Short mmCIF file of C-alpha atoms in Angstrom, two decimals:
data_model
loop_
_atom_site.label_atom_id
_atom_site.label_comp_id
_atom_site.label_asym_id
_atom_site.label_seq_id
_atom_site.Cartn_x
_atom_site.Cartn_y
_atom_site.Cartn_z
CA UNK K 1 -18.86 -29.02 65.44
CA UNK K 2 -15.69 -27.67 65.52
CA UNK K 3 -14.13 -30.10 62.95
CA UNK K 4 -17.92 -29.24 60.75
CA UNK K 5 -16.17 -25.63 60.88
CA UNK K 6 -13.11 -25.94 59.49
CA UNK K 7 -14.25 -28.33 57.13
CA UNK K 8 -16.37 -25.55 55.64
CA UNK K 9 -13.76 -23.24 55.91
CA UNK K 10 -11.23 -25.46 54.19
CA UNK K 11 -13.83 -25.96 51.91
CA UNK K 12 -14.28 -21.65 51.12
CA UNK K 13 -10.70 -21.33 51.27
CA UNK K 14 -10.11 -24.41 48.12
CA UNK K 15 -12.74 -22.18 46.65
CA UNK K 16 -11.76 -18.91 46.55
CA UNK K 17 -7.89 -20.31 45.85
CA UNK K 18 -9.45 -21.99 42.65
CA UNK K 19 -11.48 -18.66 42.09
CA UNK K 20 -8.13 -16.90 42.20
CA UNK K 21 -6.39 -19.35 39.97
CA UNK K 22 -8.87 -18.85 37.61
CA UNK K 23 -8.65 -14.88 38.32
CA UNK K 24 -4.95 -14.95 36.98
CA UNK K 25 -5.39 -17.27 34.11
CA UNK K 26 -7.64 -15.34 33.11
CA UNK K 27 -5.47 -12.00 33.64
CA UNK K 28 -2.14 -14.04 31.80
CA UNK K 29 -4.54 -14.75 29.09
CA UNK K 30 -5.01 -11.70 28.92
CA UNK K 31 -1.86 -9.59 28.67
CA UNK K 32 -1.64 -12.57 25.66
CA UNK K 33 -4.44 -11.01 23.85
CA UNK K 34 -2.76 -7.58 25.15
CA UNK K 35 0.73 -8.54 23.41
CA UNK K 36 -0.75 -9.80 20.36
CA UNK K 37 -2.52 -6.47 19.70
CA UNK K 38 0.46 -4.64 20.15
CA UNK K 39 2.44 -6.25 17.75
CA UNK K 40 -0.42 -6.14 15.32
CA UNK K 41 -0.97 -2.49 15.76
CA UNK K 42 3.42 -2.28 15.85
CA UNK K 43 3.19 -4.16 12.22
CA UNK K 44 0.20 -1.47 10.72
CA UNK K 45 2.35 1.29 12.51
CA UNK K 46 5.68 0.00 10.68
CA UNK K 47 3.59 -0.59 7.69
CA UNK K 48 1.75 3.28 7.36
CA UNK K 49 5.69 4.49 8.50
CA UNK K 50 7.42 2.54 5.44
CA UNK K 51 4.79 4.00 3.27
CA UNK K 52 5.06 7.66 4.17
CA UNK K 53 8.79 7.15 3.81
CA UNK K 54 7.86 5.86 0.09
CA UNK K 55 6.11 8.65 -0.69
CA UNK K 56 8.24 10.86 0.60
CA UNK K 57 10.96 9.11 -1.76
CA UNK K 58 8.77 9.53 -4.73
CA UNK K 59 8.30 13.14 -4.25
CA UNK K 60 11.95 14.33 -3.50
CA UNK K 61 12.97 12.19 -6.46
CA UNK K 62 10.45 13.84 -8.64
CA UNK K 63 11.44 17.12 -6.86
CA UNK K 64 15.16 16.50 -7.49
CA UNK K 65 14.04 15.32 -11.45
CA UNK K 66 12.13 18.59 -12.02
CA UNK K 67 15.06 20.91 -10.33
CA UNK K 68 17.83 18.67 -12.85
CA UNK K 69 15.22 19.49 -15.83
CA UNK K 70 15.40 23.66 -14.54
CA UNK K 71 18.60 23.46 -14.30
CA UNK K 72 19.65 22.01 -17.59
CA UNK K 73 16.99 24.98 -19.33
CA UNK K 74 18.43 27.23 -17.31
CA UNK K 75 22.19 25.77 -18.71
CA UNK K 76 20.30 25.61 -22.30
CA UNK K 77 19.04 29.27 -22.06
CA UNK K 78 20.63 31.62 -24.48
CA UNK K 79 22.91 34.02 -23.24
CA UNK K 80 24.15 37.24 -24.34
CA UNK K 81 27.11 37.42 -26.49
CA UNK K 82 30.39 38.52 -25.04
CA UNK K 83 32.59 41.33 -27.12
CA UNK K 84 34.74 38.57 -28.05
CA UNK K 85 32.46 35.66 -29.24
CA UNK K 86 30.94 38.44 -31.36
CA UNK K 87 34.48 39.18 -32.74
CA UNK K 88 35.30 35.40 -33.33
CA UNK K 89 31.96 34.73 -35.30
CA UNK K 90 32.83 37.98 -37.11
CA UNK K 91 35.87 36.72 -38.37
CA UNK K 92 34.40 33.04 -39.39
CA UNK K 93 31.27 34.56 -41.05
CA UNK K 94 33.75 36.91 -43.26
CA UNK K 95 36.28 34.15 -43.66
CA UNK K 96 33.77 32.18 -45.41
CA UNK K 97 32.01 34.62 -47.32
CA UNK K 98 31.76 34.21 -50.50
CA UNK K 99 34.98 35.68 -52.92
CA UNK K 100 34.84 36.98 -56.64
CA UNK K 101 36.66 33.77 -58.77
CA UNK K 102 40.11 33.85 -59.77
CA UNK K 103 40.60 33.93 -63.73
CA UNK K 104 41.59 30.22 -63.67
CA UNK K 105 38.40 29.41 -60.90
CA UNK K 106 36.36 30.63 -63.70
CA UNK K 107 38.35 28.66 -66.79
CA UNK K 108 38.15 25.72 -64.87
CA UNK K 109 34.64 26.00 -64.10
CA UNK K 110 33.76 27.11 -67.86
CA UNK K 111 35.53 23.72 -68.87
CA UNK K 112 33.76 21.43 -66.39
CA UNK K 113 30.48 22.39 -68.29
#
C-alpha cells in the first residue's frame, strides 16, 4: 500500500513538473512574441519619428526660402535718395544734356548729308 502511494505520488509530482515545464515554455514563448512586438512597434515608432523630422525639414526650408525671398524685396525695395546721390545724378543728367553745336559740329554735319 505504501509503495501504491508513492507510486501515485511520484506519478502527480512527474505531472505537475511536466505541467510546469509546459507553464514556462509557454511563458518564454511568450516574452518571444512580447520582444517581437516591441521591436515592431520600435520600427513604426522610428518610422512616424523620421517622418515628422522630414516634415519638419521641409517646412523650415520652405520657411528659410520664403524669409531669403523677403529679404532680397526688402534689399530690392526702393529707397529714398540721399542729398548726395541726388547731387551726383544732378551732375550726370546735366553733363549729358544735350549742347547747342559748335560752328564746325554743324559744317561737318551739313557735309555728311
Amino acid at each position: 500500500m505504501k509503495r501504491d502511494n508513492e507510486s501515485k505520488v511520484e506519478t502527480k509530482l512527474e505531472k505537475q513538473n511536466s505541467q510546469i515545464r509546459l507553464l514556462e515554455d509557454q511563458i518564454k514563448l511568450q516574452n518571444v512574441q512580447i520582444k517581437a512586438l516591441e521591436e515592431k512597434q520600435n520600427d513604426q515608432i522610428k518610422k512616424m519619428a523620421k517622418k515628422f523630422i522630414d516634415a519638419l525639414d521641409d517646412r523650415s526650408n520652405k520657411a528659410y526660402q520664403e524669409l531669403k525671398e523677403i529679404k532680397n524685396l526688402l534689399h530690392q525695395k526702393e529707397r529714398p535718395m540721399t542729398a548726395w546721390q541726388m547731387t551726383t545724378n544732378a551732375k550726370h543728367i546735366l553733363s549729358h544734356k544735350e549742347r547747342p553745336m559748335t560752328g564746325s559740329q554743324l559744317t561737318a554735319n551739313a557735309k555728311k548729308n
